[in-house]
Amino acid sequence: MGKGTQGIGLKKINNPPIEWLENRVRILDQTRLPQEEVYLELSHHQSIASAIVELKIRGAPAIGIVGAYAVALGALKIESVVRDEFLEKLRDIISTIAATRPTARNLFRAIDRMQKVAQAGKDIEQIRAALIQEAVKIHSEEAEATRKLSQFGAGLIQDGFTILTHCNTGALATAGYGTALGVIKQAKEQGKNIKVLATETRPLLQGARITTWELKKANIPVTLITDSMAGYFMSRGKVDCVIVGADRIAANGDTANKIGTYTLAVLARENGIPFYVAAPTTTIDLSLASGDEIPIEQRSQEEVTHIQGVSIAPEGVEAANPAFDITPHRYITAIITEKGIIKEPYGEGLKGSNPR
Ligand code: MRU
């Protein structure tokens, strides 16, 4: 366990997935799901950085929120009384948080905001207070955005639809209502009779472990499939649409999302199935012309050679582990954001959505 990290008990079901508690942040440890609901209270920016790297907290919007809280907590612990020295130490803290995971745009958007707030502060006490306020604001804005985009997206779902989704995009990944899963939950709340096919999402099984857990809690019928079964179900007319989230969307609409998303998009096109991406505008990166420029996180080989700590491959075998892939915009039927639904030409629509 990292510095400032504690498990504080099992089966505490009704806490929010991320909660600010004045001088610490409480998160639900997603690596323990679905077996155990364990909350961690983290008071040190370094322990939050470790939690992000280890995917105890994951999902693009959620990473941005806890990244902001990490900066605020780091600021509380800086001992300097000289403003410039304080700001220099804060920059080191921000660099540590920025180095955790490279793909999710939301993280960089959030820490940029924190950096600007710090720079604008007159004295150290005022900067500390402003940083906490900004992190809380980022949290509530992200939560609100997922609520709104879910309402827009639900309009695309018809009664009787079976929806295929990938990875996990619910309340746990967003600290709000959810992106792709938010759309699904909203459609259900509107009284639509829907079913979900959830891919297991190898290597780390976010679909099998977390999406099915969230859908069961929401009383939405879900069938778990392995990633390689998607084509089978699509080609037999068993899927009405695919909805996924996003980690970063380039200016032309190319989208980075969990590895395997590109495969699903190509299969959807081949089978004439609409393919939707749902994300808050904080995931949009207009500074990158296309998906070719999106940094893709490469994770450890062990996540592929092992499942939950158990080896499944011969010792010493080489494995590759890109955590995300890029879906070219031509495969995307629409991008659902809190500002509305964007279709081709994505260049104009994304720019016009005024990403936050
Ligand atoms: O590596 P993760 O689990 O943080 O990746 C998250 C995803 O890629 C999700 O699929 C999601 O679309 C982005 S977060 C709503």
GROMACS .gro file of N, CA and C in nm, residues 213-276:
model
  192
  213TRP      N    1  -2.144  -0.563  -1.315
  213TRP     CA    2  -2.176  -0.530  -1.175
  213TRP      C    3  -2.266  -0.406  -1.170
  214GLU      N    4  -2.228  -0.303  -1.247
  214GLU     CA    5  -2.308  -0.180  -1.248
  214GLU      C    6  -2.446  -0.204  -1.312
  215LEU      N    7  -2.448  -0.283  -1.419
  215LEU     CA    8  -2.577  -0.306  -1.487
  215LEU      C    9  -2.670  -0.390  -1.400
  216LYS      N   10  -2.615  -0.485  -1.330
  216LYS     CA   11  -2.699  -0.567  -1.242
  216LYS      C   12  -2.760  -0.480  -1.132
  217LYS      N   13  -2.678  -0.387  -1.078
  217LYS     CA   14  -2.730  -0.297  -0.976
  217LYS      C   15  -2.842  -0.209  -1.031
  218ALA      N   16  -2.833  -0.175  -1.161
  218ALA     CA   17  -2.934  -0.089  -1.223
  218ALA      C   18  -3.050  -0.172  -1.280
  219ASN      N   19  -3.049  -0.302  -1.255
  219ASN     CA   20  -3.155  -0.392  -1.305
  219ASN      C   21  -3.172  -0.389  -1.456
  220ILE      N   22  -3.060  -0.380  -1.525
  220ILE     CA   23  -3.064  -0.382  -1.672
  220ILE      C   24  -3.013  -0.519  -1.718
  221PRO      N   25  -3.092  -0.593  -1.797
  221PRO     CA   26  -3.048  -0.727  -1.839
  221PRO      C   27  -2.917  -0.720  -1.916
  222VAL      N   28  -2.821  -0.801  -1.872
  222VAL     CA   29  -2.689  -0.799  -1.937
  222VAL      C   30  -2.641  -0.940  -1.961
  223THR      N   31  -2.581  -0.961  -2.079
  223THR     CA   32  -2.517  -1.088  -2.111
  223THR      C   33  -2.369  -1.060  -2.134
  224LEU      N   34  -2.286  -1.131  -2.062
  224LEU     CA   35  -2.141  -1.115  -2.074
  224LEU      C   36  -2.090  -1.201  -2.189
  225ILE      N   37  -2.009  -1.141  -2.277
  225ILE     CA   38  -1.947  -1.219  -2.386
  225ILE      C   39  -1.796  -1.193  -2.385
  226THR      N   40  -1.720  -1.285  -2.443
  226THR     CA   41  -1.577  -1.255  -2.458
  226THR      C   42  -1.563  -1.157  -2.574
  227ASP      N   43  -1.452  -1.087  -2.579
  227ASP     CA   44  -1.432  -0.985  -2.683
  227ASP      C   45  -1.446  -1.047  -2.823
  228SER      N   46  -1.398  -1.169  -2.838
  228SER     CA   47  -1.397  -1.233  -2.970
  228SER      C   48  -1.535  -1.281  -3.015
  229MET      N   49  -1.636  -1.270  -2.932
  229MET     CA   50  -1.770  -1.314  -2.971
  229MET      C   51  -1.852  -1.204  -3.039
  230ALA      N   52  -1.800  -1.081  -3.040
  230ALA     CA   53  -1.880  -0.968  -3.089
  230ALA      C   54  -1.927  -0.990  -3.234
  231GLY      N   55  -1.837  -1.036  -3.321
  231GLY     CA   56  -1.872  -1.056  -3.461
  231GLY      C   57  -1.982  -1.160  -3.478
  232TYR      N   58  -1.974  -1.263  -3.398
  232TYR     CA   59  -2.076  -1.370  -3.402
  232TYR      C   60  -2.215  -1.310  -3.379
  233PHE      N   61  -2.227  -1.231  -3.272
  233PHE     CA   62  -2.359  -1.174  -3.240
  233PHE      C   63  -2.401  -1.068  -3.341
  234MET      N   64  -2.308  -0.987  -3.387
  234MET     CA   65  -2.344  -0.884  -3.485
  234MET      C   66  -2.392  -0.947  -3.615
  235SER      N   67  -2.320  -1.049  -3.661
  235SER     CA   68  -2.355  -1.108  -3.791
  235SER      C   69  -2.486  -1.184  -3.786
  236ARG      N   70  -2.534  -1.219  -3.668
  236ARG     CA   71  -2.663  -1.289  -3.655
  236ARG      C   72  -2.777  -1.195  -3.622
  237GLY      N   73  -2.754  -1.066  -3.637
  237GLY     CA   74  -2.861  -0.967  -3.616
  237GLY      C   75  -2.899  -0.949  -3.470
  238LYS      N   76  -2.808  -0.981  -3.379
  238LYS     CA   77  -2.840  -0.973  -3.236
  238LYS      C   78  -2.798  -0.842  -3.171
  239VAL      N   79  -2.744  -0.749  -3.251
  239VAL     CA   80  -2.699  -0.621  -3.194
  239VAL      C   81  -2.763  -0.507  -3.273
  240ASP      N   82  -2.830  -0.415  -3.202
  240ASP     CA   83  -2.895  -0.302  -3.271
  240ASP      C   84  -2.805  -0.180  -3.279
  241CYS      N   85  -2.720  -0.162  -3.179
  241CYS     CA   86  -2.620  -0.055  -3.189
  241CYS      C   87  -2.506  -0.085  -3.093
  242VAL      N   88  -2.393  -0.020  -3.119
  242VAL     CA   89  -2.277  -0.030  -3.029
  242VAL      C   90  -2.258   0.109  -2.969
  243ILE      N   91  -2.237   0.115  -2.838
  243ILE     CA   92  -2.202   0.243  -2.774
  243ILE      C   93  -2.078   0.221  -2.687
  244VAL      N   94  -1.980   0.307  -2.708
  244VAL     CA   95  -1.858   0.299  -2.626
  244VAL      C   96  -1.826   0.439  -2.573
  245GLY      N   97  -1.733   0.446  -2.480
  245GLY     CA   98  -1.686   0.575  -2.431
  245GLY      C   99  -1.564   0.619  -2.510
  246ALA      N  100  -1.488   0.710  -2.454
  246ALA     CA  101  -1.366   0.758  -2.521
  246ALA      C  102  -1.267   0.806  -2.417
  247ASP      N  103  -1.141   0.796  -2.452
  247ASP     CA  104  -1.035   0.850  -2.366
  247ASP      C  105  -0.978   0.978  -2.424
  248ARG      N  106  -0.978   0.987  -2.557
  248ARG     CA  107  -0.938   1.113  -2.620
  248ARG      C  108  -0.995   1.114  -2.762
  249ILE      N  109  -1.050   1.229  -2.799
  249ILE     CA  110  -1.107   1.244  -2.933
  249ILE      C  111  -1.030   1.355  -3.004
  250ALA      N  112  -0.968   1.323  -3.118
  250ALA     CA  113  -0.890   1.423  -3.192
  250ALA      C  114  -0.984   1.516  -3.268
  251ALA      N  115  -0.927   1.625  -3.322
  251ALA     CA  116  -1.007   1.730  -3.387
  251ALA      C  117  -1.089   1.677  -3.505
  252ASN      N  118  -1.043   1.568  -3.568
  252ASN     CA  119  -1.117   1.514  -3.684
  252ASN      C  120  -1.215   1.404  -3.644
  253GLY      N  121  -1.227   1.377  -3.513
  253GLY     CA  122  -1.323   1.276  -3.467
  253GLY      C  123  -1.263   1.140  -3.441
  254ASP      N  124  -1.139   1.119  -3.484
  254ASP     CA  125  -1.072   0.990  -3.452
  254ASP      C  126  -1.072   0.975  -3.300
  255THR      N  127  -1.101   0.854  -3.255
  255THR     CA  128  -1.123   0.835  -3.110
  255THR      C  129  -1.036   0.725  -3.051
  256ALA      N  130  -0.965   0.760  -2.942
  256ALA     CA  131  -0.891   0.659  -2.865
  256ALA      C  132  -0.985   0.605  -2.759
  257ASN      N  133  -0.997   0.476  -2.754
  257ASN     CA  134  -1.075   0.412  -2.647
  257ASN      C  135  -1.012   0.276  -2.619
  258LYS      N  136  -1.065   0.208  -2.521
  258LYS     CA  137  -1.008   0.081  -2.475
  258LYS      C  138  -0.975  -0.012  -2.591
  259ILE      N  139  -0.863  -0.078  -2.582
  259ILE     CA  140  -0.818  -0.170  -2.686
  259ILE      C  141  -0.933  -0.267  -2.722
  260GLY      N  142  -0.954  -0.281  -2.852
  260GLY     CA  143  -1.065  -0.366  -2.898
  260GLY      C  144  -1.179  -0.283  -2.955
  261THR      N  145  -1.179  -0.153  -2.929
  261THR     CA  146  -1.287  -0.068  -2.978
  261THR      C  147  -1.284  -0.059  -3.131
  262TYR      N  148  -1.165  -0.045  -3.186
  262TYR     CA  149  -1.150  -0.035  -3.332
  262TYR      C  150  -1.209  -0.160  -3.400
  263THR      N  151  -1.177  -0.276  -3.344
  263THR     CA  152  -1.230  -0.402  -3.400
  263THR      C  153  -1.382  -0.399  -3.400
  264LEU      N  154  -1.441  -0.351  -3.291
  264LEU     CA  155  -1.588  -0.346  -3.281
  264LEU      C  156  -1.646  -0.251  -3.386
  265ALA      N  157  -1.577  -0.137  -3.408
  265ALA     CA  158  -1.627  -0.038  -3.503
  265ALA      C  159  -1.626  -0.093  -3.645
  266VAL      N  160  -1.520  -0.165  -3.680
  266VAL     CA  161  -1.510  -0.222  -3.815
  266VAL      C  162  -1.618  -0.330  -3.834
  267LEU      N  163  -1.635  -0.411  -3.730
  267LEU     CA  164  -1.739  -0.515  -3.736
  267LEU      C  165  -1.879  -0.453  -3.747
  268ALA      N  166  -1.900  -0.344  -3.675
  268ALA     CA  167  -2.031  -0.277  -3.680
  268ALA      C  168  -2.057  -0.226  -3.821
  269ARG      N  169  -1.956  -0.164  -3.882
  269ARG     CA  170  -1.972  -0.112  -4.019
  269ARG      C  171  -2.005  -0.227  -4.115
  270GLU      N  172  -1.930  -0.336  -4.104
  270GLU     CA  173  -1.948  -0.452  -4.191
  270GLU      C  174  -2.091  -0.506  -4.181
  271ASN      N  175  -2.148  -0.495  -4.060
  271ASN     CA  176  -2.281  -0.551  -4.036
  271ASN      C  177  -2.392  -0.447  -4.037
  272GLY      N  178  -2.360  -0.325  -4.079
  272GLY     CA  179  -2.462  -0.219  -4.092
  272GLY      C  180  -2.523  -0.176  -3.959
  273ILE      N  181  -2.441  -0.178  -3.853
  273ILE     CA  182  -2.489  -0.144  -3.718
  273ILE      C  183  -2.435  -0.006  -3.677
  274PRO      N  184  -2.520   0.085  -3.625
  274PRO     CA  185  -2.468   0.216  -3.582
  274PRO      C  186  -2.366   0.202  -3.469
  275PHE      N  187  -2.262   0.285  -3.476
  275PHE     CA  188  -2.154   0.280  -3.378
  275PHE      C  189  -2.140   0.419  -3.315
  276TYR      N  190  -2.176   0.430  -3.187
  276TYR     CA  191  -2.176   0.560  -3.119
  276TYR      C  192  -2.063   0.569  -3.017
   0.00000   0.00000   0.00000
